[in-house]
Coordinates of C-alpha atoms and ligand atoms in Angstrom, one line a residue:
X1 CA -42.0 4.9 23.4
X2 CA -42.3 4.5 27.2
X3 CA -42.0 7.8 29.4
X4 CA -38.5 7.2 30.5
X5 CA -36.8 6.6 26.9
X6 CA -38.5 9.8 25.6
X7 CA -37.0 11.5 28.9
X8 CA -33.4 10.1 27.8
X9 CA -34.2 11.5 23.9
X10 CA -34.4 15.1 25.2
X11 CA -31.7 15.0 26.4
X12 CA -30.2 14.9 23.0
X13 CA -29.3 18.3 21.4
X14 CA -31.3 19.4 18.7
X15 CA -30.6 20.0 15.2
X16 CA -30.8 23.8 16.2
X17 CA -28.8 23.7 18.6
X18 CA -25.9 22.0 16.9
X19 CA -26.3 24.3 13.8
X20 CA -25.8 27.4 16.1
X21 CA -22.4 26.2 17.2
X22 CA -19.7 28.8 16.8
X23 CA -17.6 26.3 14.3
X24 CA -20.3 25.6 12.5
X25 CA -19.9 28.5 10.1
X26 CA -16.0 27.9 9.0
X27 CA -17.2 24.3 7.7
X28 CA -20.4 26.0 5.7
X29 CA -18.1 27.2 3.7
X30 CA -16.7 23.9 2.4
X31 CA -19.1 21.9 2.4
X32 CA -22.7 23.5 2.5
X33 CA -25.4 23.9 5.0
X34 CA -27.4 21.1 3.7
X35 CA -24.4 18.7 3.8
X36 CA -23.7 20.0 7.3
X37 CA -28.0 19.3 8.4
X38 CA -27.6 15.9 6.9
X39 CA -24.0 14.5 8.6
X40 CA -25.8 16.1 11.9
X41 CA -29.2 14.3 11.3
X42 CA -27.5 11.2 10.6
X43 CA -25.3 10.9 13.7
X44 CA -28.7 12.4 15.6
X45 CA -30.3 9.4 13.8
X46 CA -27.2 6.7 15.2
X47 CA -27.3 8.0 18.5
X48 CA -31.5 7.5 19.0
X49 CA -30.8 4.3 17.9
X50 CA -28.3 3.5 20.3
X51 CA -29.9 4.5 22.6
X52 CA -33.0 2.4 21.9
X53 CA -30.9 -0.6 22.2
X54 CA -29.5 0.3 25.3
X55 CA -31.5 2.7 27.3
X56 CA -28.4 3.2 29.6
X57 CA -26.0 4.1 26.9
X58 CA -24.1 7.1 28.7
X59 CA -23.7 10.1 26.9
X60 CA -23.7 14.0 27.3
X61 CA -24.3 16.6 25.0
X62 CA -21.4 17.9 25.1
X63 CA -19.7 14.7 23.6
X64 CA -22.4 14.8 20.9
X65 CA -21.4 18.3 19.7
X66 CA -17.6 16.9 20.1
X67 CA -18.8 14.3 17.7
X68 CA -20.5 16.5 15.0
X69 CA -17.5 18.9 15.1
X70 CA -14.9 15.5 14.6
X71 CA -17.6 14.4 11.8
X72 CA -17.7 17.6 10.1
X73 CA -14.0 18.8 9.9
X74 CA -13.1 15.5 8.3
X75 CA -15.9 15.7 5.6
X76 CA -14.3 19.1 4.9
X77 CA -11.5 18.2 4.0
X78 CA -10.2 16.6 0.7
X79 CA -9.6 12.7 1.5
X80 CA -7.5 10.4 1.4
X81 CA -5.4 13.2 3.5
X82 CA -1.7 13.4 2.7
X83 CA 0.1 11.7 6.1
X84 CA 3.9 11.3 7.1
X85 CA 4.9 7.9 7.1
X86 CA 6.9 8.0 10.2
X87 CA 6.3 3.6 10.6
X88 CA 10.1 2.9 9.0
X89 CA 7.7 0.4 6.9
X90 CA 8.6 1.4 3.5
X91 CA 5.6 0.0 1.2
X92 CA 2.8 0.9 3.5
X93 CA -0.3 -1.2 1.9
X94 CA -2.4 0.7 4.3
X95 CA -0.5 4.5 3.9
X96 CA -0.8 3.7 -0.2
X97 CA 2.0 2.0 -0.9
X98 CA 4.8 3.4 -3.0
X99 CA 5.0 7.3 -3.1
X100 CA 6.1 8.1 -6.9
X101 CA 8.9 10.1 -8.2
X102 CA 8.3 13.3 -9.5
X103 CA 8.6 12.6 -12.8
X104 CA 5.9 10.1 -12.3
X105 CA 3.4 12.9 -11.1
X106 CA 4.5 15.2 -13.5
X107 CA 3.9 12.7 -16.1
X108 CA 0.4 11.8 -14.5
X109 CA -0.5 15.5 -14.2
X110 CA 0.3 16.0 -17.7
X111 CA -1.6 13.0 -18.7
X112 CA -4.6 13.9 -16.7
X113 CA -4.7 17.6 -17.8
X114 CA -5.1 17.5 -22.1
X115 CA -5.7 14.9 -24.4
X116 CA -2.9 12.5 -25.4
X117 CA -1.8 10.1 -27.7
X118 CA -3.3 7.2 -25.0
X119 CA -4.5 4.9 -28.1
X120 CA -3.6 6.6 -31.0
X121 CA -0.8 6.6 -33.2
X122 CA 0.6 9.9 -34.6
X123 CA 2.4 8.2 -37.5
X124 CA -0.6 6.6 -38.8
X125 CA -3.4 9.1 -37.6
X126 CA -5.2 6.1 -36.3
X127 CA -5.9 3.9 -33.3
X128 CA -3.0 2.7 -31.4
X129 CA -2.7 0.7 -28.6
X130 CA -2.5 1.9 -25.2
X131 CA -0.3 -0.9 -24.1
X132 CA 2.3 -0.1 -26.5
X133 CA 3.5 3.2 -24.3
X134 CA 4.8 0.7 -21.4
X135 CA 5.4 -3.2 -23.5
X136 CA 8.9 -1.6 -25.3
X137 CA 9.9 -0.1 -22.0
X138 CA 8.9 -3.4 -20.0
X139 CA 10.9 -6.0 -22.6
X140 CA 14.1 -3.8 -22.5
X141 CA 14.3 -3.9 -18.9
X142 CA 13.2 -7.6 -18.0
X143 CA 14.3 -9.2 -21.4
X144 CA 10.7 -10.7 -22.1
X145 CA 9.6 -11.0 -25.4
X146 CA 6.3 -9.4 -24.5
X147 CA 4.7 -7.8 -21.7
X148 CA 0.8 -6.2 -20.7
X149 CA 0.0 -3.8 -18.1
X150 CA -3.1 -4.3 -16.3
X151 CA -5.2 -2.6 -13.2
X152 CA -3.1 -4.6 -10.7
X153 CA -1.4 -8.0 -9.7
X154 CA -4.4 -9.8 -8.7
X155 CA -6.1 -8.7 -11.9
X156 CA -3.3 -10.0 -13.7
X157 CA -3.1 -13.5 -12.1
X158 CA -6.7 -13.6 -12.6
X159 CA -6.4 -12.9 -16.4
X160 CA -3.7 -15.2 -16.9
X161 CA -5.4 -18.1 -15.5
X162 CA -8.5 -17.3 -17.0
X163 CA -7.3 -17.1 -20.5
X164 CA -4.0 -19.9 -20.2
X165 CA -6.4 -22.3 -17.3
X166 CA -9.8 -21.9 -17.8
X167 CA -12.2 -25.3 -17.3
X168 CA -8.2 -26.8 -17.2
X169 CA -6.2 -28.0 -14.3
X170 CA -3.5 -26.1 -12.6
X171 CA -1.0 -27.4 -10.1
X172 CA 0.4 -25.6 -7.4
X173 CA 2.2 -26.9 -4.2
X174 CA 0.5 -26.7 -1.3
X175 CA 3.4 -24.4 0.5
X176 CA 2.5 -21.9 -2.1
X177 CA -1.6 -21.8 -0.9
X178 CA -1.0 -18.2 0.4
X179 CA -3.9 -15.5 1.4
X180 CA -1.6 -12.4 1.1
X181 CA -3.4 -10.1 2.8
X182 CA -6.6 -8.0 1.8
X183 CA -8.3 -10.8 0.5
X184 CA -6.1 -12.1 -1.9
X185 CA -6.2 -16.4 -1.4
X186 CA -4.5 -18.0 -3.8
X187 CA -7.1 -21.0 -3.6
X188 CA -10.5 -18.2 -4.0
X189 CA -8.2 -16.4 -6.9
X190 CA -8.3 -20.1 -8.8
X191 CA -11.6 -20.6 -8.3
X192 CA -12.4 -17.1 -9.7
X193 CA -10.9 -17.6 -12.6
X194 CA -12.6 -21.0 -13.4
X195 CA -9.2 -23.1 -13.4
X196 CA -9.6 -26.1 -11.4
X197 CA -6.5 -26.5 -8.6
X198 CA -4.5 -29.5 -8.0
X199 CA -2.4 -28.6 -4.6
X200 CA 0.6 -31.2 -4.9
X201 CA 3.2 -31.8 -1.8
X202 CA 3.0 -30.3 1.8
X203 CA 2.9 -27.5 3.5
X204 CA 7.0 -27.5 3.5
X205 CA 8.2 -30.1 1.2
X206 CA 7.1 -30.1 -2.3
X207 CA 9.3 -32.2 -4.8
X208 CA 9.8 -32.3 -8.3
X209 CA 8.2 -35.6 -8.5
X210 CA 4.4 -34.5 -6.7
X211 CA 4.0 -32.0 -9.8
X212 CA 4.8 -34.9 -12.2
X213 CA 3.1 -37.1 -11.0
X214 CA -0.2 -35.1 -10.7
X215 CA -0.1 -34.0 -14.4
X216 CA -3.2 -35.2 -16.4
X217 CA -4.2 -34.7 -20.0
X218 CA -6.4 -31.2 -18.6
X219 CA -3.3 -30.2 -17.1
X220 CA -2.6 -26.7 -18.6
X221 CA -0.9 -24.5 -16.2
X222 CA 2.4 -25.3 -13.8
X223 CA 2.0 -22.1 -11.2
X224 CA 4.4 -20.7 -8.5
X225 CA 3.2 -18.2 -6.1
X226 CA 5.5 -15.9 -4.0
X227 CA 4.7 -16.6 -0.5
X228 CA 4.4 -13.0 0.8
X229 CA 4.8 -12.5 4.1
X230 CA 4.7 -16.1 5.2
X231 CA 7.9 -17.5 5.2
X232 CA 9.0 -21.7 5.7
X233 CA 12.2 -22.1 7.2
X234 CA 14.0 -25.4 8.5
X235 CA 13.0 -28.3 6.9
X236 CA 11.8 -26.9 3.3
X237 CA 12.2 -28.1 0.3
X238 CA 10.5 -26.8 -3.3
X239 CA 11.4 -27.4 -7.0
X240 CA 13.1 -25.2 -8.5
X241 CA 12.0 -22.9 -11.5
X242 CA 15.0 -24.7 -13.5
X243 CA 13.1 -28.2 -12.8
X244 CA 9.6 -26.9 -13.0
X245 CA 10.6 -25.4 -16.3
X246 CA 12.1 -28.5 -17.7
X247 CA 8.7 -30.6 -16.5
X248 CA 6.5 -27.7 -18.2
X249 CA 8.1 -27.6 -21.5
X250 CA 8.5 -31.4 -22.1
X251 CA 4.5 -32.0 -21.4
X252 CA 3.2 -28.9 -23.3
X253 CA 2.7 -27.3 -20.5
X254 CA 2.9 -23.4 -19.3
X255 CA 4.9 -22.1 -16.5
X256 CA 3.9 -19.1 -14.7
X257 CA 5.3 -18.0 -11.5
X258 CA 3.1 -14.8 -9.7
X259 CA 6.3 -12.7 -8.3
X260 CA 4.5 -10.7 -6.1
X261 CA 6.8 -7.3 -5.9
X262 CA 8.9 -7.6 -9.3
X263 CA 11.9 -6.8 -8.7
X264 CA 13.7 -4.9 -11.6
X265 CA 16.8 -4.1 -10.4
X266 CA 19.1 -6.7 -7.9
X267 CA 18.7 -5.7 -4.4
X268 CA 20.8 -8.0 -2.4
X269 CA 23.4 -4.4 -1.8
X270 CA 20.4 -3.7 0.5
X271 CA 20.3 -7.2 1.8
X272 CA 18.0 -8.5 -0.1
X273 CA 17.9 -11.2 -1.8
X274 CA 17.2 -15.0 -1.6
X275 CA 15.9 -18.3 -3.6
X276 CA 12.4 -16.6 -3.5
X277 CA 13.1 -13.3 -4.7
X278 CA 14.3 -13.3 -7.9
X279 CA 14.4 -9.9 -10.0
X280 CA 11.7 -10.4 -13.2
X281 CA 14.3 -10.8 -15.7
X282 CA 15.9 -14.1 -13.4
X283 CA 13.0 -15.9 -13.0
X284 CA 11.9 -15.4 -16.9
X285 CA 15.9 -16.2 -17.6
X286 CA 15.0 -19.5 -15.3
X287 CA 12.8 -20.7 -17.5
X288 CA 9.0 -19.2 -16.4
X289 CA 6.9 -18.7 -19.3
X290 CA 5.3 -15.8 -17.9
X291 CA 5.4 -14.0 -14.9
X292 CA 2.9 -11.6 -12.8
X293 CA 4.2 -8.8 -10.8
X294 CA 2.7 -5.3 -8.9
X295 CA 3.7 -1.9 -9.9
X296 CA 3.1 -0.2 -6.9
X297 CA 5.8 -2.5 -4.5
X298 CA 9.4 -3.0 -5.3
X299 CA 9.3 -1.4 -8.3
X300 CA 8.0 2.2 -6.6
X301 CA 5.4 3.2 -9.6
X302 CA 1.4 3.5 -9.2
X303 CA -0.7 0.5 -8.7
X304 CA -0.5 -1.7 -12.0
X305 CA -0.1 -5.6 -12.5
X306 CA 2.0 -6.5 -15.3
X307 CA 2.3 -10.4 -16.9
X308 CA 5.7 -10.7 -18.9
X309 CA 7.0 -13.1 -20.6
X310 CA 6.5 -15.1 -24.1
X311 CA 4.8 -13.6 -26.6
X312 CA 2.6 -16.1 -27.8
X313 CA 1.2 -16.2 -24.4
X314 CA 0.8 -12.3 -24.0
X315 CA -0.6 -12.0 -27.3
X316 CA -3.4 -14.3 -26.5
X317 CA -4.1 -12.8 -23.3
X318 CA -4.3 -9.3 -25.1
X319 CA -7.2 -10.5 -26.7
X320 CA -9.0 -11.8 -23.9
X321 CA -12.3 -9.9 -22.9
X322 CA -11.5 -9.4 -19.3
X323 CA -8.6 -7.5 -20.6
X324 CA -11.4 -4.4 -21.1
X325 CA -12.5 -4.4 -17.6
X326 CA -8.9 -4.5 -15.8
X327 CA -7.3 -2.3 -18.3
X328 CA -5.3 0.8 -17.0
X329 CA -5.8 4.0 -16.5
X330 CA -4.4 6.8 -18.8
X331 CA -3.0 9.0 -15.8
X332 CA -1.7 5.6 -13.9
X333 CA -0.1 5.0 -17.6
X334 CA 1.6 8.2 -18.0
X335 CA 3.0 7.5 -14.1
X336 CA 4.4 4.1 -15.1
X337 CA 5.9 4.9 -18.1
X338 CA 7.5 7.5 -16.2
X339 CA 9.2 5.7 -13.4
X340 CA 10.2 2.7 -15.9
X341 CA 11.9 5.3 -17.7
X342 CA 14.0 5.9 -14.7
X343 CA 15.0 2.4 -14.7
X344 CA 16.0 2.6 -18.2
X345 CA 18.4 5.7 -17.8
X346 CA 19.7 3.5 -14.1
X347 CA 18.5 6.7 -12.6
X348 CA 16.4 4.1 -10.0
X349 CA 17.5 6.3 -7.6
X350 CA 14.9 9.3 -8.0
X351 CA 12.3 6.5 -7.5
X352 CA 11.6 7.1 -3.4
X353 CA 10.6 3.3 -2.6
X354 CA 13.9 2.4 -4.3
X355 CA 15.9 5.5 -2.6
X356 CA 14.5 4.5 1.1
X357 CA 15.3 1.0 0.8
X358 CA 18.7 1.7 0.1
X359 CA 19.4 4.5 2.9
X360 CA 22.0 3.5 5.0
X361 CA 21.8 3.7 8.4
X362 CA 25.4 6.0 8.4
X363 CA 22.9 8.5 6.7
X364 CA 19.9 7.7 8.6
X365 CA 21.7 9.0 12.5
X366 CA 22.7 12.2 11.6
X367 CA 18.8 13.2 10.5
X368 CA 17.7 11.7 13.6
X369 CA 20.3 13.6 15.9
X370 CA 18.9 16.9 14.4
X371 CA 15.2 16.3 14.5
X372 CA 16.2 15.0 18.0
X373 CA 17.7 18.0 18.6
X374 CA 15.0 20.3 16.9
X375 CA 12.3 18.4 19.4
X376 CA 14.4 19.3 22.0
X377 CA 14.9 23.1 21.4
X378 CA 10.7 23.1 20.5
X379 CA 10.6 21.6 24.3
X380 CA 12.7 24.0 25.8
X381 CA 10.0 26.5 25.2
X382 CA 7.0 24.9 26.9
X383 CA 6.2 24.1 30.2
X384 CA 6.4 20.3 30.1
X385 CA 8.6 19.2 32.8
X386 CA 9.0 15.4 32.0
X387 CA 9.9 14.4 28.6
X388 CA 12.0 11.9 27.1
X389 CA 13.9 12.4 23.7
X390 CA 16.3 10.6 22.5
X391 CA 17.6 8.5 19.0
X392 CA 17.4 4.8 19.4
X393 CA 17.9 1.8 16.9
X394 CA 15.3 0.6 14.8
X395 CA 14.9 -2.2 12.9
X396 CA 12.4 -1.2 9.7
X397 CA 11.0 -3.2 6.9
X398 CA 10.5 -3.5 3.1
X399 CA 6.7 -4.2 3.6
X400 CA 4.3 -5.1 0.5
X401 CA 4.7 -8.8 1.7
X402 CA 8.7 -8.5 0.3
X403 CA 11.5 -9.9 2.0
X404 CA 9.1 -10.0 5.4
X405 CA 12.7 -11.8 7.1
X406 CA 14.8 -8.8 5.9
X407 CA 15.0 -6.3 8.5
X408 CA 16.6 -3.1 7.4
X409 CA 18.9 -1.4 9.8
X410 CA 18.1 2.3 11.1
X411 CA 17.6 4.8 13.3
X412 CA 14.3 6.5 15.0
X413 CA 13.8 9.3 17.3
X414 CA 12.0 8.2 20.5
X415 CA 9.8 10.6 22.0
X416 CA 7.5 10.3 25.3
X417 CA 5.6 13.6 27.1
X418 CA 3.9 11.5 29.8
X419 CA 2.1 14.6 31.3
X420 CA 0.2 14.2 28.1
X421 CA -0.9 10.7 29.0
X422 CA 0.3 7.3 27.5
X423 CA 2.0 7.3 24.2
X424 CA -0.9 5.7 22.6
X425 CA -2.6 8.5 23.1
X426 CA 0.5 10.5 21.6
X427 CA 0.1 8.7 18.5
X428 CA -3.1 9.1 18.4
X429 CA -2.3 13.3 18.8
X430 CA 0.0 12.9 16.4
X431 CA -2.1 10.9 14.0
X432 CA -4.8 13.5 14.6
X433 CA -2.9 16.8 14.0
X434 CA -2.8 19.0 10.8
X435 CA 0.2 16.9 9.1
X436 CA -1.7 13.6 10.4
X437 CA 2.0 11.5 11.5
X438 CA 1.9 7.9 11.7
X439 CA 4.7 7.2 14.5
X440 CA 5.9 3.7 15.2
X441 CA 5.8 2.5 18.7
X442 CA 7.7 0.8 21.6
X443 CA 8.3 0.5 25.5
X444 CA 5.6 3.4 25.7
X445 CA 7.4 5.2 23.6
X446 CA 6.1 6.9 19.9
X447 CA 9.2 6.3 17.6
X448 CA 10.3 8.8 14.6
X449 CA 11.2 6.3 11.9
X450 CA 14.1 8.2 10.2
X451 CA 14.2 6.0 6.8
X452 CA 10.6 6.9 6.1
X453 CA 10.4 10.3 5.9
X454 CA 11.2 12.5 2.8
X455 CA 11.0 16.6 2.0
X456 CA 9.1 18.5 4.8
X457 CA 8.4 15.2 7.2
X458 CA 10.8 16.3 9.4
X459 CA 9.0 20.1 10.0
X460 CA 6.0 18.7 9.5
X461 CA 6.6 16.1 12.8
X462 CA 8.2 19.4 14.7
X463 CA 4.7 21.2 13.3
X464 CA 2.5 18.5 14.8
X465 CA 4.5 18.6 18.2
X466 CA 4.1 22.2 18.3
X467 CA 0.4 21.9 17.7
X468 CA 0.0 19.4 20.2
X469 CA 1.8 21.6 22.7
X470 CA -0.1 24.5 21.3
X471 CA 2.6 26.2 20.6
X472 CA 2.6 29.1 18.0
X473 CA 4.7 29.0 14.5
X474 CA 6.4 32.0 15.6
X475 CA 7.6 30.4 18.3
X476 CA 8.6 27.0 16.8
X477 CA 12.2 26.3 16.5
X478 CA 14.0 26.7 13.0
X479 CA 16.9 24.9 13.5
Ligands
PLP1 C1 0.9 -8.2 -3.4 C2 0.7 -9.5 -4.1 C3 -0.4 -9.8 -4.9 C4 -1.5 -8.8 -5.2 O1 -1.0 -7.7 -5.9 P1 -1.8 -6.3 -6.1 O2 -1.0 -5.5 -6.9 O3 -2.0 -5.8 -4.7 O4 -3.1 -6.7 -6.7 C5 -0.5 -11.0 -5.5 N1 0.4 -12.0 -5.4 C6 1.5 -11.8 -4.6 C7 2.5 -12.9 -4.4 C8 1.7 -10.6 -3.9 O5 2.7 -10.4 -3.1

């Protein structure tokens, strides 16, 4: 190492040095000393090597010790942090999707906390199956003749084709060729599951006819994908189930359409609803033979994939070996069973993804006029002289890849404090305060999306505000 670079490395803070910090001692608590010398020695370790790279890499040691502080507070604390979804996008892939109803932690916590009856059957004394807790409650409420809960959607497209389509040809029009986000291409799925795909049509007109004629003796699978978040409009045309159905049947062949969100209930009272959103039971009532939907979307319960549909089908696919390694959890279980029982007293209401969706915007003003209001007062005590509050419009969104052209009418409170710099850096505040808010964003402003936000969210945005100002509780506003 040449004079200078070793000149630049001293200028590093020791290990010592860190470890002597005044905030050092609050974290040794959570997570240890050692912990504490390794995250230090390991940023010590990033920042030598940066600086190798680049000799003129700026940095002070100040920022360093900023650095281990940031590093160390969040590997105190439990993760993934509870946040306050304050986007107005209501099935947050990235925020975790659908929040569950408390019966469906309840349920979980039970589940998690004893032994249960997971696979065994108190009639018999003997094995049961743990399948059998959610199949009854999944027939009665989508009128299939069988059902199977799995790890998730993609597992359970991935099991159907590779028990129904394996070393077997499987037709699917080429508007229906979606990558869905995370990964999940329809094409690479095929392939995974070792079914070989015919793509039939065009990107936006697929007919009846382009699936006929493609059908060959190792045709075994007809399959219709939801098209997530990508949507044709204009000149489109597809076949429909009714058609697909009809062609499946009368060459021996099975029909399975991957829903995407599953839909129990109709939704078209919020606005939704549409040729490609059917609920579960009207695409199985159309004729699909069986159907693949998520858990954690529409629906508003824990992350499962379910394939309904005819029990022949299900039956085989229960006693497929992959089913082993995509089975579900007993605590995910106990949640599911829970929030389809919900469904099946039309108590759909206590499930929150359901409840949000459905908030009207007549509801949704009078929130944001008093957390408007609440902002204001918490204002009134500081000595910010610019800031700008006020409740605007918002259009928010079903998210999850479902009805991506539905937008759902609300209301957001718009705040701006420019003396504390742009609003991106506001979010980023916010984001970075105790109750960790996610705010939406426009014309420079950070936007309180009223439709998201359930129990405390509403203190806990005046909390993070308050924080941010560095306000006191005792001084924060109650009302
Ligand atoms: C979301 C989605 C999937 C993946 O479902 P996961 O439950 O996230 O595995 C698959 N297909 C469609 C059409 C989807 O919308």
């Amino acid at each position: 190492m040449d004079a200078r670079l070793q000149q630049i490395m001293r200028q590093i803070p020791s290990m010592d040095r860190l470890l002597s910090l005044p905030w050092v001692a609050e974290y040794e608590k959570r997570i240890g000393r050692e912990t504490i010398k390794s995250l230090i020695s390991d940023l010590l370790a990033r920042q030598r090597e940066k600086i190798i790279k680049d000799p003129d890499t700026a940095f002070d040691a100040e920022t360093i010790a900023e650095d281990a502080r940031r590093l160390i507070k969040k590997r105190s604390a439990p993760s993934p942090a509870p946040v306050v979804n304050a986007t107005g996008v209501v099935i947050h892939t990235n925020l975790g999707r659908s929040p569950l109803a408390k019966e469906a932690v309840d349920a979980l916590t039970a589940a998690a906390a004893s032994y249960s009856t997971l696979e065994y059957s108190l009639e018999d004394g003997a094995r049961g199956h743990r399948n059998d807790h959610v199949e009854w409650l999944l027939k009665r409420l989508t009128g299939a003749e069988a059902a199977l809960a799995v790890n998730n959607n993609a597992a359970a497209v991935i099991l159907a084709l590779s028990a129904l389509a394996r070393d077997k040809e499987s037709i699917i029009s080429r508007g229906e060729l979606v990558e869905i986000g995370g990964s999940f291409r329809i094409p690479e799925i095929m392939a995974l599951s070792g079914t070989k795909m015919i793509e039939v049509g065009t990107t936006n007109r697929t007919y009846l006819k382009d699936y006929e004629d493609a059908i060959t003796e190792e045709c075994a699978v007809l399959l219709k994908v939801h098209p997530s978040n990508y949507r044709i409009t204009g000149f489109h045309s597809a076949a429909t189930r009714e058609e697909l159905a009809a062609l499946a049947h009368s060459r021996g062949l099975i029909l399975m359409e991957d829903l995407g969100s599953g839909m129990l209930i109709d939704m078209s009272q919020a606005g939704l609803s549409g040729e490609n959103d059917p609920t579960v039971a009207q695409s199985l009532k159309a004729g699909c033979d069986i159907v693949t939907f998520s858990g954690d979307k529409l629906l508003g319960g824990p992350q499962v994939g379910v394939i309904a549909g005819r029990k022949d089908i299900i039956d085989k696919l229960k006693k497929h070996q992959l089913l082993r390694a995509l089975r579900v959890d007993k605590m995910t279980l106990a949640a599911f069973e829970a929030t389809l029982r919900l469904y099946l007293r039309g108590e759909e209401n206590a499930v929150p993804t359901v409840e949000m969706i459905f908030r009207k915007k007549e509801e949704l003003l009078p929130a944001a006029r008093r957390l408007a209001r609440k902002l204001k007062a918490l204002l009134k005590k500081t000595k910010v002289q610019r800031c700008f509050i006020d409740v605007v419009p918002v259009s928010d969104t079903v998210g999850g890849g479902s009805f991506p052209q539905s937008e759902l009418e609300g209301f957001a409170v718009a705040l701006s404090l420019p003396e504390l710099g742009s609003s991106g850096r506001l979010a980023e505040r916010l984001r970075m305060s105790s109750a960790h808010v996610i705010a939406g964003a426009a014309d420079d402003k950070v936007l309180f999306h009223m439709r998201t936000l359930r129990g405390k969210d509403e203190d806990r945005i005046i909390e993070a505000v308050a924080e941010i100002l560095c306000i006191g509780k005792e001084n924060a506003p109650d009302a």
